[in-house]
CSV table of C-alpha atoms and ligand atoms in Angstrom, one decimal:
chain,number,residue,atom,x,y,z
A,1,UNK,CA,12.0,23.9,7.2
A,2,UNK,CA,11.9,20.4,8.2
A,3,UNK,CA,11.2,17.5,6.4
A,4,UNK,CA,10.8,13.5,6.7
A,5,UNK,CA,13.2,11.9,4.6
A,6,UNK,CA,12.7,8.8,2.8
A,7,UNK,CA,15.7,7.1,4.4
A,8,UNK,CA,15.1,3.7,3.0
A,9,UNK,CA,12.4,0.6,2.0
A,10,UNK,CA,12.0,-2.5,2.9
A,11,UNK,CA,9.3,-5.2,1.5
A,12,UNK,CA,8.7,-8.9,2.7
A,13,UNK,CA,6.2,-11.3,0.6
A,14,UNK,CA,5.4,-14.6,2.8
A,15,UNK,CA,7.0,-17.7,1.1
A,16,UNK,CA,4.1,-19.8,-0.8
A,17,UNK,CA,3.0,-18.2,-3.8
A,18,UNK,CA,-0.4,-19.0,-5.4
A,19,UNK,CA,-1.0,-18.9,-8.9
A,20,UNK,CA,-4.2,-18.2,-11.1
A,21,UNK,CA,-3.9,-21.5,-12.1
A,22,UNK,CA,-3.9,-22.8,-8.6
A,23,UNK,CA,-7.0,-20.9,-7.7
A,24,UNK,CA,-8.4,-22.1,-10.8
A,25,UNK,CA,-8.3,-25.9,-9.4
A,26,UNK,CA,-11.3,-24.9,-7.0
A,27,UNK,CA,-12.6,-21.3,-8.7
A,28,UNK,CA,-14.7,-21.1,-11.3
A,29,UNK,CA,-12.0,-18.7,-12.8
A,30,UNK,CA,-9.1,-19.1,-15.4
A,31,UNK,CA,-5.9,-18.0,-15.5
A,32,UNK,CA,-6.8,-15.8,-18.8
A,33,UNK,CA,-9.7,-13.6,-17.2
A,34,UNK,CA,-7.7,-13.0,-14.2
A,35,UNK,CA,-4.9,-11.3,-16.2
A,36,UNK,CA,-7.0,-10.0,-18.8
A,37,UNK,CA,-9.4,-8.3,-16.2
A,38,UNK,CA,-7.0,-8.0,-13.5
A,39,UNK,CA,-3.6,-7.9,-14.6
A,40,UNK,CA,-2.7,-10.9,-11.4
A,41,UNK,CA,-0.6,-13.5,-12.5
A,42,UNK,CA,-0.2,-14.7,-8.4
A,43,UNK,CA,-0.3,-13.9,-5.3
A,44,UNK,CA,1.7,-14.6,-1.7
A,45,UNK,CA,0.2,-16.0,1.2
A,46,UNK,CA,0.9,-16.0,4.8
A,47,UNK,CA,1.7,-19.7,6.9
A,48,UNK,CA,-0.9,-20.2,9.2
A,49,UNK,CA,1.3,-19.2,12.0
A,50,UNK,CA,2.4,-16.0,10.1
A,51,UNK,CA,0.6,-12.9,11.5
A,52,UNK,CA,0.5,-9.8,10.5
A,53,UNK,CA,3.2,-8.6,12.5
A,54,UNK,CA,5.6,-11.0,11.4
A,55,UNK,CA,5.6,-9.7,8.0
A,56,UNK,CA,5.5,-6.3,9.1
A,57,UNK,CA,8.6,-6.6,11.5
A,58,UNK,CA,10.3,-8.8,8.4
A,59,UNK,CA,10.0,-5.4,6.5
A,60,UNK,CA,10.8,-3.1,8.8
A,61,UNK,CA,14.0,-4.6,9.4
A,62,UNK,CA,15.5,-4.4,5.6
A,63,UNK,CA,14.1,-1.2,6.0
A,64,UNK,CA,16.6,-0.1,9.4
A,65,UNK,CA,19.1,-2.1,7.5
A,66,UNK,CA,19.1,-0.4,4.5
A,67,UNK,CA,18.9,3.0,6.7
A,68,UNK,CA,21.8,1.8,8.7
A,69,UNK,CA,19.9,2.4,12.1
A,70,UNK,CA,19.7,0.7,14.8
A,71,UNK,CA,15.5,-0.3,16.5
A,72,UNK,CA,17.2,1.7,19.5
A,73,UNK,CA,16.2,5.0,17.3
A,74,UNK,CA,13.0,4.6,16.3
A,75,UNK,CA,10.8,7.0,18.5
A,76,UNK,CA,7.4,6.7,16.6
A,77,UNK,CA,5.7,3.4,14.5
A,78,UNK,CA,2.8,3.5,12.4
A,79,UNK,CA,1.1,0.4,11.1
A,80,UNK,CA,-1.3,0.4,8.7
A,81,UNK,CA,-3.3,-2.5,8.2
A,82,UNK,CA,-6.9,-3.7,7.7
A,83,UNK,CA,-5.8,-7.5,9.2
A,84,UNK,CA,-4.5,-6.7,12.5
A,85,UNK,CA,-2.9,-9.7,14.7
A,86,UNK,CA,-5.9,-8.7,17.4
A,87,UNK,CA,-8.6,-6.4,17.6
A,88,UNK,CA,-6.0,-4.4,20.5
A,89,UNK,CA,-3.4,-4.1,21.0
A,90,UNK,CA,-2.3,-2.2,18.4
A,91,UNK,CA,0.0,-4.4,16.2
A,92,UNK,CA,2.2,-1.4,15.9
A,93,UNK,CA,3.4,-2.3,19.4
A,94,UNK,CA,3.6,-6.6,18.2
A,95,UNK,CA,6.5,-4.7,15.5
A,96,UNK,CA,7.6,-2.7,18.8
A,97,UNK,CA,8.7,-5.6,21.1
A,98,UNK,CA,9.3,-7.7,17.9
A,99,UNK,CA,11.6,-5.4,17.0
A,100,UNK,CA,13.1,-4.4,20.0
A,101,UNK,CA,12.6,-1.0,20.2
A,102,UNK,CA,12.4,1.2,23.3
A,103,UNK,CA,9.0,3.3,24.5
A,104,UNK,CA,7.9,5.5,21.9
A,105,UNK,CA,4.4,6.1,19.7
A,106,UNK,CA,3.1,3.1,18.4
A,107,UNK,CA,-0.1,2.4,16.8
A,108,UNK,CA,-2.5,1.2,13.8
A,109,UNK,CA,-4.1,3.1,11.1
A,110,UNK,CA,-6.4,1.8,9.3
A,111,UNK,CA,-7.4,3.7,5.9
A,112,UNK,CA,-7.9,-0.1,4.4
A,113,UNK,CA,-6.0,0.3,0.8
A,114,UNK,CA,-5.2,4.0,1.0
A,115,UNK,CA,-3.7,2.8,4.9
A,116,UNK,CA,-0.1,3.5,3.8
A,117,UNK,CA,-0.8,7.4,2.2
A,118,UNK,CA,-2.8,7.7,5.6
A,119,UNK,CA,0.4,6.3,7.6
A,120,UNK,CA,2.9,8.4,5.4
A,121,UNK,CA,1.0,11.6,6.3
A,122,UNK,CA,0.4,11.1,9.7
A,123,UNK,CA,4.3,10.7,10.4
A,124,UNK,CA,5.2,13.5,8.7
A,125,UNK,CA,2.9,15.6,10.2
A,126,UNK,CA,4.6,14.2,13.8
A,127,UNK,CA,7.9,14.6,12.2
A,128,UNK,CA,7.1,18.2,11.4
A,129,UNK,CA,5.9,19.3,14.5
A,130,UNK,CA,8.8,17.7,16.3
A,131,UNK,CA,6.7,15.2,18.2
A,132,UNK,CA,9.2,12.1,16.4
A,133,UNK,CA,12.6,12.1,14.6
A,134,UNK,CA,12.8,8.9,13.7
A,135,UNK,CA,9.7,7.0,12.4
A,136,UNK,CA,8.9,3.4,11.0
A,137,UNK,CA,5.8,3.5,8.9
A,138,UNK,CA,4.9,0.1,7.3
A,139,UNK,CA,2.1,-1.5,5.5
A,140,UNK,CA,1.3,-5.0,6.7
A,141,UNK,CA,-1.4,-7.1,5.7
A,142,UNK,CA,-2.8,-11.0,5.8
A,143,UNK,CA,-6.1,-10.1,3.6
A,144,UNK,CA,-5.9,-13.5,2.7
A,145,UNK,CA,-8.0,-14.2,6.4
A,146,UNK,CA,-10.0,-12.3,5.5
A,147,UNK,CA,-11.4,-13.5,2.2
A,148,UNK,CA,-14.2,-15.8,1.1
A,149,UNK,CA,-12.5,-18.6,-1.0
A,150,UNK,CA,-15.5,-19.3,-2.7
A,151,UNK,CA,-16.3,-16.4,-4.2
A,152,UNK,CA,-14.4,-15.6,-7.3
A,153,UNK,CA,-15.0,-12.0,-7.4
A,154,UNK,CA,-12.8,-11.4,-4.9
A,155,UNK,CA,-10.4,-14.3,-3.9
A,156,UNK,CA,-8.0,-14.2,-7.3
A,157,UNK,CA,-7.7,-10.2,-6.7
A,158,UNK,CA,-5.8,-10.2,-3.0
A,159,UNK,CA,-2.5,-11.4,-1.3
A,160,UNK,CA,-0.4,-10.9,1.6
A,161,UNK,CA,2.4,-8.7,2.0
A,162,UNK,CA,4.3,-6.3,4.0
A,163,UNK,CA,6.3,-2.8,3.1
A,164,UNK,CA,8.5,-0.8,5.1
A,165,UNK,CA,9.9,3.2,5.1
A,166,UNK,CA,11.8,4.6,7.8
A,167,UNK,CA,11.5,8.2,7.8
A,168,UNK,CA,13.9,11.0,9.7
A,169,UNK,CA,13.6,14.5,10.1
A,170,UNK,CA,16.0,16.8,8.3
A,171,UNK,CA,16.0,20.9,7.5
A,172,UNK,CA,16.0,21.9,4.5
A,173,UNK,CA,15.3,25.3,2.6
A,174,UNK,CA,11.5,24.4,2.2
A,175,UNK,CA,11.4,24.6,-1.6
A,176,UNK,CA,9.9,22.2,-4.1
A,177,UNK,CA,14.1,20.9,-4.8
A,178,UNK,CA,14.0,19.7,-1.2
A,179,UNK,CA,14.5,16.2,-0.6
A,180,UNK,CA,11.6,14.1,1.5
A,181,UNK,CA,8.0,14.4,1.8
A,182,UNK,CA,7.1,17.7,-0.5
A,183,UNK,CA,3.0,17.2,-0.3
A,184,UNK,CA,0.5,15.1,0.8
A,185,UNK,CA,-3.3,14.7,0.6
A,186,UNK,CA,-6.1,12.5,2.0
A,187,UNK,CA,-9.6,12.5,2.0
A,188,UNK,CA,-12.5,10.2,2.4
A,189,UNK,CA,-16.4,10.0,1.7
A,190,UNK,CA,-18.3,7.9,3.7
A,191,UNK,CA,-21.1,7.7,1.2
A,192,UNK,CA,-19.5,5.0,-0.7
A,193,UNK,CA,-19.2,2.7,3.0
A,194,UNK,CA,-20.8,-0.1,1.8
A,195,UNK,CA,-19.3,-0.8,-1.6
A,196,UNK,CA,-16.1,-2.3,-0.5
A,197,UNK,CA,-16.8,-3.5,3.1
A,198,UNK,CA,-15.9,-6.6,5.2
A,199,UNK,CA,-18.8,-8.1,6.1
A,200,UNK,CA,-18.0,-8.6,9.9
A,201,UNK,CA,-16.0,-6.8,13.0
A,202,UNK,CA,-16.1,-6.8,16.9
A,203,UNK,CA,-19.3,-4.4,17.7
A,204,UNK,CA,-21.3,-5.4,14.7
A,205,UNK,CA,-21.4,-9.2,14.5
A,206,UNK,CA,-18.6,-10.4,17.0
A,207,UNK,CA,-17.0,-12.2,13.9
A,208,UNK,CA,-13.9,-11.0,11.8
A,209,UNK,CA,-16.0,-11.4,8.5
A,210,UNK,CA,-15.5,-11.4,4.7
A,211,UNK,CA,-14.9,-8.8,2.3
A,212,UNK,CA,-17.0,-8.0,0.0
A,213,UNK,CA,-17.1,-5.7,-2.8
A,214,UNK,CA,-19.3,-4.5,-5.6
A,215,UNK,CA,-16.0,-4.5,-8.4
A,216,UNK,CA,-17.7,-2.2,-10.7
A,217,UNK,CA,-18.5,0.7,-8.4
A,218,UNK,CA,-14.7,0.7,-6.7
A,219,UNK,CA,-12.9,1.1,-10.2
A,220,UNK,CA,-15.1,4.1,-12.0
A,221,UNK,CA,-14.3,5.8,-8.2
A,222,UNK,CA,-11.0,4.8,-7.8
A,223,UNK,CA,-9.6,6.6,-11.5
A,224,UNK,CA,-11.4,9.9,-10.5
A,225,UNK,CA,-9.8,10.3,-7.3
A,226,UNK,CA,-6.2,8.5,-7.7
A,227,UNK,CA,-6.0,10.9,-10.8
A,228,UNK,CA,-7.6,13.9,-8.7
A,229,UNK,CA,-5.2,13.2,-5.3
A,230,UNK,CA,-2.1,13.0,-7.5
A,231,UNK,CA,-2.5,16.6,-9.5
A,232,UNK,CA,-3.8,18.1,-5.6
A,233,UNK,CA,0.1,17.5,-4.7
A,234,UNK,CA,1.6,18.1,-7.8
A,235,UNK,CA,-0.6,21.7,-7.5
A,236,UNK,CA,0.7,21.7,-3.3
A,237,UNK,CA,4.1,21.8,-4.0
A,238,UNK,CA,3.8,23.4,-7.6
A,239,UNK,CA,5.4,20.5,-9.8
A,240,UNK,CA,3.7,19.1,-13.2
A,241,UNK,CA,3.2,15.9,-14.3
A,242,UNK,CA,6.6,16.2,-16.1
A,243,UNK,CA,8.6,16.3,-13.3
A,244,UNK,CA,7.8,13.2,-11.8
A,245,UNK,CA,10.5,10.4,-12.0
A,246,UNK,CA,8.1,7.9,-10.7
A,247,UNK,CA,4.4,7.3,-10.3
A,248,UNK,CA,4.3,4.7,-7.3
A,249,UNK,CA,0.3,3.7,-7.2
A,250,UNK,CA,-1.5,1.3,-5.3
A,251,UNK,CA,-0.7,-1.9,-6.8
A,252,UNK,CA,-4.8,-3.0,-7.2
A,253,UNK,CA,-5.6,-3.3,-10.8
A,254,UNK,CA,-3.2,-3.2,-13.9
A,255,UNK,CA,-6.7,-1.4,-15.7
A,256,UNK,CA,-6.6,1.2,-13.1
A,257,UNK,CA,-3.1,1.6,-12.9
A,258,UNK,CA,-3.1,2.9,-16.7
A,259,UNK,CA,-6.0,4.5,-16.5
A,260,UNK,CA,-4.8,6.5,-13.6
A,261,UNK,CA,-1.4,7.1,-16.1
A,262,UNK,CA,-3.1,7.8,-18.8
A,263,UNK,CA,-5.2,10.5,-17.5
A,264,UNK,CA,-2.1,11.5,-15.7
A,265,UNK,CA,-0.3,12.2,-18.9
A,266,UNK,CA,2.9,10.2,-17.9
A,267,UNK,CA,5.1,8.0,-20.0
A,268,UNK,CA,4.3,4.0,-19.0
A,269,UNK,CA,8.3,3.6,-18.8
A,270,UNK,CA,7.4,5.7,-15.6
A,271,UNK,CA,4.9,3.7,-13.9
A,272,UNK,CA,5.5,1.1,-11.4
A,273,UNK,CA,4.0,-1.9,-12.2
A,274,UNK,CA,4.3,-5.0,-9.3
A,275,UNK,CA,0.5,-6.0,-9.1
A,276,UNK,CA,1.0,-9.0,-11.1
A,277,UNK,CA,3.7,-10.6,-8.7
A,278,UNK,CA,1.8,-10.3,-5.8
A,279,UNK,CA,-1.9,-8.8,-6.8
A,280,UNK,CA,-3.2,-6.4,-4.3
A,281,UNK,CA,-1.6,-6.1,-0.7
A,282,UNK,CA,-3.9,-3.2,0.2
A,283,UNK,CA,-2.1,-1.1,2.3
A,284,UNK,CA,1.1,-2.9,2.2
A,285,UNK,CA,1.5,-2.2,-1.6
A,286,UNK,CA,3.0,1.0,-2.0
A,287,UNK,CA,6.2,0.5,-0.4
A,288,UNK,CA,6.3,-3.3,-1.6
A,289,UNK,CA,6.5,-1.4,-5.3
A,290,UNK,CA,8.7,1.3,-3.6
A,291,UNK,CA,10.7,-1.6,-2.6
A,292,UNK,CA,10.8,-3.3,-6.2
A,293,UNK,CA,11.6,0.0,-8.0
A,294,UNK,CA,14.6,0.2,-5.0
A,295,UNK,CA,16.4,-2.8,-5.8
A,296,UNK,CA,15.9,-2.9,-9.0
A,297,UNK,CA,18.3,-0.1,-9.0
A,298,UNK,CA,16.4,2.7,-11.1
A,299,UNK,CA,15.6,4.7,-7.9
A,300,UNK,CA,18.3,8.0,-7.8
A,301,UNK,CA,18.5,10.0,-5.3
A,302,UNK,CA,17.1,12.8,-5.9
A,303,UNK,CA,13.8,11.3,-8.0
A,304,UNK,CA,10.6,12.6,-7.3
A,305,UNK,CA,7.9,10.2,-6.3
A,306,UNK,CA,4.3,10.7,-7.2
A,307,UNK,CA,2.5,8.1,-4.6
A,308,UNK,CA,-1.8,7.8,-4.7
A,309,UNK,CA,-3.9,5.2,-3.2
A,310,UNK,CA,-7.8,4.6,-3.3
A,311,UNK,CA,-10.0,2.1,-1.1
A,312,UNK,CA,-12.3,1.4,1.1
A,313,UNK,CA,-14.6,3.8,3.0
A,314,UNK,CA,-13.8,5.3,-0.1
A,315,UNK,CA,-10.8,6.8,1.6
A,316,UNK,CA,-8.0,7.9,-0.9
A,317,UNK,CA,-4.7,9.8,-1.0
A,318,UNK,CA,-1.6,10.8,-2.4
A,319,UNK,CA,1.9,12.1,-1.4
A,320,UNK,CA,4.6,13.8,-3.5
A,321,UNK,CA,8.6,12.9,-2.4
A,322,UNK,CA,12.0,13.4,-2.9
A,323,UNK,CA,13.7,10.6,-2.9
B,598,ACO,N1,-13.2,-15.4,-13.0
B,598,ACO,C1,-14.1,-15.5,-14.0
B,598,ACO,N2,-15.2,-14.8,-14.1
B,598,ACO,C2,-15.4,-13.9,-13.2
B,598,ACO,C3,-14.6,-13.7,-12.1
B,598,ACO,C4,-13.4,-14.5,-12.0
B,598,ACO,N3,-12.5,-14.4,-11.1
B,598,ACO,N4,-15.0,-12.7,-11.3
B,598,ACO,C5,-16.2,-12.3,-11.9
B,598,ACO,N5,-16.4,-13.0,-13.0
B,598,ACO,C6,-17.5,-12.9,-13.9
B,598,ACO,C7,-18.8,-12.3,-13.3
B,598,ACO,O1,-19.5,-13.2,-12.5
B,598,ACO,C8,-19.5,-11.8,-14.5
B,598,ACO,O2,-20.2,-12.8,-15.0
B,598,ACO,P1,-21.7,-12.7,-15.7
B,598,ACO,O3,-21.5,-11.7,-16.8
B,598,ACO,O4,-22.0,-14.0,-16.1
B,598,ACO,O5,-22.5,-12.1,-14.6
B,598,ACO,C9,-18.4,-11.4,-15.4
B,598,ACO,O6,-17.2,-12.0,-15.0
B,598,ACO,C10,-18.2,-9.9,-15.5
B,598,ACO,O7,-18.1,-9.4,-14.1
B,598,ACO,P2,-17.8,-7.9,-13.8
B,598,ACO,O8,-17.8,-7.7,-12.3
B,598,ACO,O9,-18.6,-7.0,-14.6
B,598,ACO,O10,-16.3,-7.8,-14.4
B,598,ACO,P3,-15.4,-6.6,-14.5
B,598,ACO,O11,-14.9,-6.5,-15.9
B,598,ACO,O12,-16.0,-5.4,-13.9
B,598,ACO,O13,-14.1,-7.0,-13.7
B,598,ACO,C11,-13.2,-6.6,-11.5
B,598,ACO,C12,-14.3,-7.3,-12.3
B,598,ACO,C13,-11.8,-7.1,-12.0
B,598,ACO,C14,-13.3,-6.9,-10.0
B,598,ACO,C15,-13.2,-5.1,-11.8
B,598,ACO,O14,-14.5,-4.6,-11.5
B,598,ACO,C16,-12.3,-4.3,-10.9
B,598,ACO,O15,-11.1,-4.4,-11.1
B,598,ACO,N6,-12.8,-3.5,-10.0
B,598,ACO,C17,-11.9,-2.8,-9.1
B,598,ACO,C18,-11.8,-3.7,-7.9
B,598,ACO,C19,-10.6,-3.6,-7.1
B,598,ACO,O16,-9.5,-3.4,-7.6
B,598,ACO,N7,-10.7,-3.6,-5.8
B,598,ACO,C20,-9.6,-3.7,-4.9
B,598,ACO,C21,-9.9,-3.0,-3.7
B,598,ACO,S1,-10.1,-1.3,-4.0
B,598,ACO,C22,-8.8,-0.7,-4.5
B,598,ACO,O17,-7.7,-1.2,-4.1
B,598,ACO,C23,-8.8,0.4,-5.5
C-alpha cells in the first residue's frame, strides 16, 4: 500500500528568549510557580517584523535540507496555525513563494494546538489517494500576538515557534512493520468552544483578540483524550504501548505530559520532554520536539512514534509512525 514517509524535521525558535524571571519583572508570577505548575523555564518570541511565515519557511527549509529535496518538489503545503500572517491568504502560500515552490496545494489548518495531528492527517490522506507525493506540513505560530500580557494565567504558559516534516509517498506491504504514517485519529467536541477561546476574530468583533482560557477545565480534558487518542492508534494499527520507541506529545504542560505517560504505561526515558525550552508553541510543538529528539541523535530509523495533541475547540488527535 502506500504510505507518507517521515522523510525528515525541521524546527526554528525566533532569536530572543524570555525567561520566567523576565516575565516576573511585570507579572505578578515567579519563576518557582511557573515551573512547579507549569514545567516553563522560557519561552521564544518572534521580532516585531517576524511573522508567522518566516518562522514556518525557516523550518521548512532544514526540513528539505535534511530530506535532500529541492522546493521544486513539493506539490502540496499544509500550515497549521492559529496566528496566521493575514486573515487570507492562506499563509501556506506566504511559505509557497517564500520558499520558492512551484503551483501546487497550499493552505491553513487550523485545529489551534491539536493543528499539527490535523495537518499530519490531512496529508496523508492526500498522499494516500494520490492527490500529492511530496508534501510539506509545518506548524508555525506567533501566539505571542495574540496574548494578554497582563494576565498571568496565560502569558508565562506560551511562545513562538515553528516545526517542519516533509512527507513522501512510498509502497510498502501495508503491515504494522511498514515505515511512515501507520494510524491516525482526530476528533473534536464543540461543547467545550468556550473554555479555551481567543476572545476576538474577523466576523465577531473585527479585532484579532486575546486568548483566554479557563486552565482548570483544559487539563482534566486534555489527559482523558491525549491518553484515549493515543491507545485509538495503537488499537488501529494493532501495536501496544510497548512497542513504542517514542511518545512525541504536545509540548503544553510538563503535569500533562506525565499524566498522559503515566496513564499510558510508558517508561519516562521514553517521553519527549522540550516544553520547558520553549513552553507551548501550540501547533508548532510536535515537530519542534520531533526536531529535538532528531538531533539529539536518539531517533533510529525504524522507531515507532506515538504523536497526540489536545486543544482548543476541544479538538484533539493522535498519529502512530515509523520513523
Ligand atoms: N503565577 C502565580 N500565580 C498564578 C499564576 C501565575 N502565572 N497563574 C495563576 N495563578 C494563581 C491563580 O490566580 C490562583 O490564585 P488564587 O488561588 O489566589 O485564586 C492560583 O494560582 C491557582 O490557580 P489555578 O488556575 O487553580 O492553578 P492550577 O494549579 O490549575 O494551574 C494552570 C494553572 C497551570 C494553567 C493549569 O490549570 C494548567 O496547566 N491547565 C492546562 C492549561 C494548558 O496547558 N493550556 C494550554 C492550551 S491547551 C493545551 O495545549 C492542552
Amino acid at each position: 500500500m502506500r504510505r507518507s514517509i517521515l522523510r525528515a524535521v525541521g524546527g526554528y525558535l525566533p532569536d530572543r528568549i524570555v525567561t520566567n524571571d523576565d516575565l516576573a519583572r511585570t507579572l505578578d508570577t515567579s519563576d518557582d510557580w511557573i515551573q512547579e505548575r507549569t514545567g516553563i523555564r522560557r519561552r521564544h518570541i518572534a521580532a516585531p517584523d517576524e511573522l508567522t511565515s518566516d518562522l514556518a519557511v525557516a523550518a521548512a527549509r532544514r526540513a528539505l535540507a535534511r530530506a535532500d529535496l529541492g522546493p521544486d518538489r513539493v506539490d502540496l503545503i499544509i500550515v497549521a496555525t492559529s496566528t496566521p500572517d493575514h486573515t487570507f491568504p492562506a499563509t501556506a502560500t506566504a511559505v509557497q513563494r517564500k520558499l520558492g515552490c512551484g503551483p501546487g496545494i497550499a493552505f491553513d489548518l487550523q485545529a489551534v494546538c491539536a493543528g499539527f495531528a490535523y495537518a499530519l492527517a490531512t496529508a496523508d490522506n492526500f498522499i494516500k489517494a494520490g492527490q500529492a507525493s511530496t508534501a510539506l506540513v509545518i506548524g508555525a505560530e506567533t501566539f505571542s500576538r495574540l496574548l494578554d500580557w497582563t494576565d498571568r494565567g496565560t502569558a508565562v504558559l506560551f511562545g513562538d515557534g515553528a516545526g517542519a516534516v516533509v512527507l513522501t509517498a512510498l509502497e510498502q506491504p501495508g503491515t504494522a512493520l511498514d515505515q511512515g504514517i501507520l494510524a491516525t485519529m482526530l476528533a473534536a467536541d464543540g461543547r467545550h468552544y468556550a473554555h479555551l477561546q481567543v476572545d476576538g476574530g474577523p466576523s465577531s468583533t473585527g479585532t484579532v483578540g486575546h486568548l483566554r482560557m479557563n486552565g482548570r477545565e483544559v487539563f482534566r480534558h486534555a489527559v482523558g483524550e491525549l491518553t484515549g487518542a493515543a491507545r485509538a492508534v495503537l488499537d488501529a494499527a494493532g501495536l501496544a504501548i510497548d512497542d513504542v520507541d517514542w511518545l512525541v506529545p504536545h509540548q503544553a504542560n510538563k503535569r500533562i505530559i506525565d499524566a498522559v505517560g503515566k496513564k499510558l504505561g510508558i517508561a519516562e526515558a521514553k517521553v519527549v520532554v522540550t516544553v520547558a525550552e520553549h513552553a507551548n508553541t501550540s501547533a508548532a510543538s510536535i515537530p519542534l520536539a520531533l526536531d529535538r529528539l532528531y538531533t539529539s541523535g536518539r531517533l533510529d530509523r525504524g522507531d515507532l512514534l506515538l504523536c497526540n495533541a489536545m486543544g482548543g475547540g476541544f479538538a484533539w488527535g493522535a498519529a502512530l509512525i515509523r520513523w
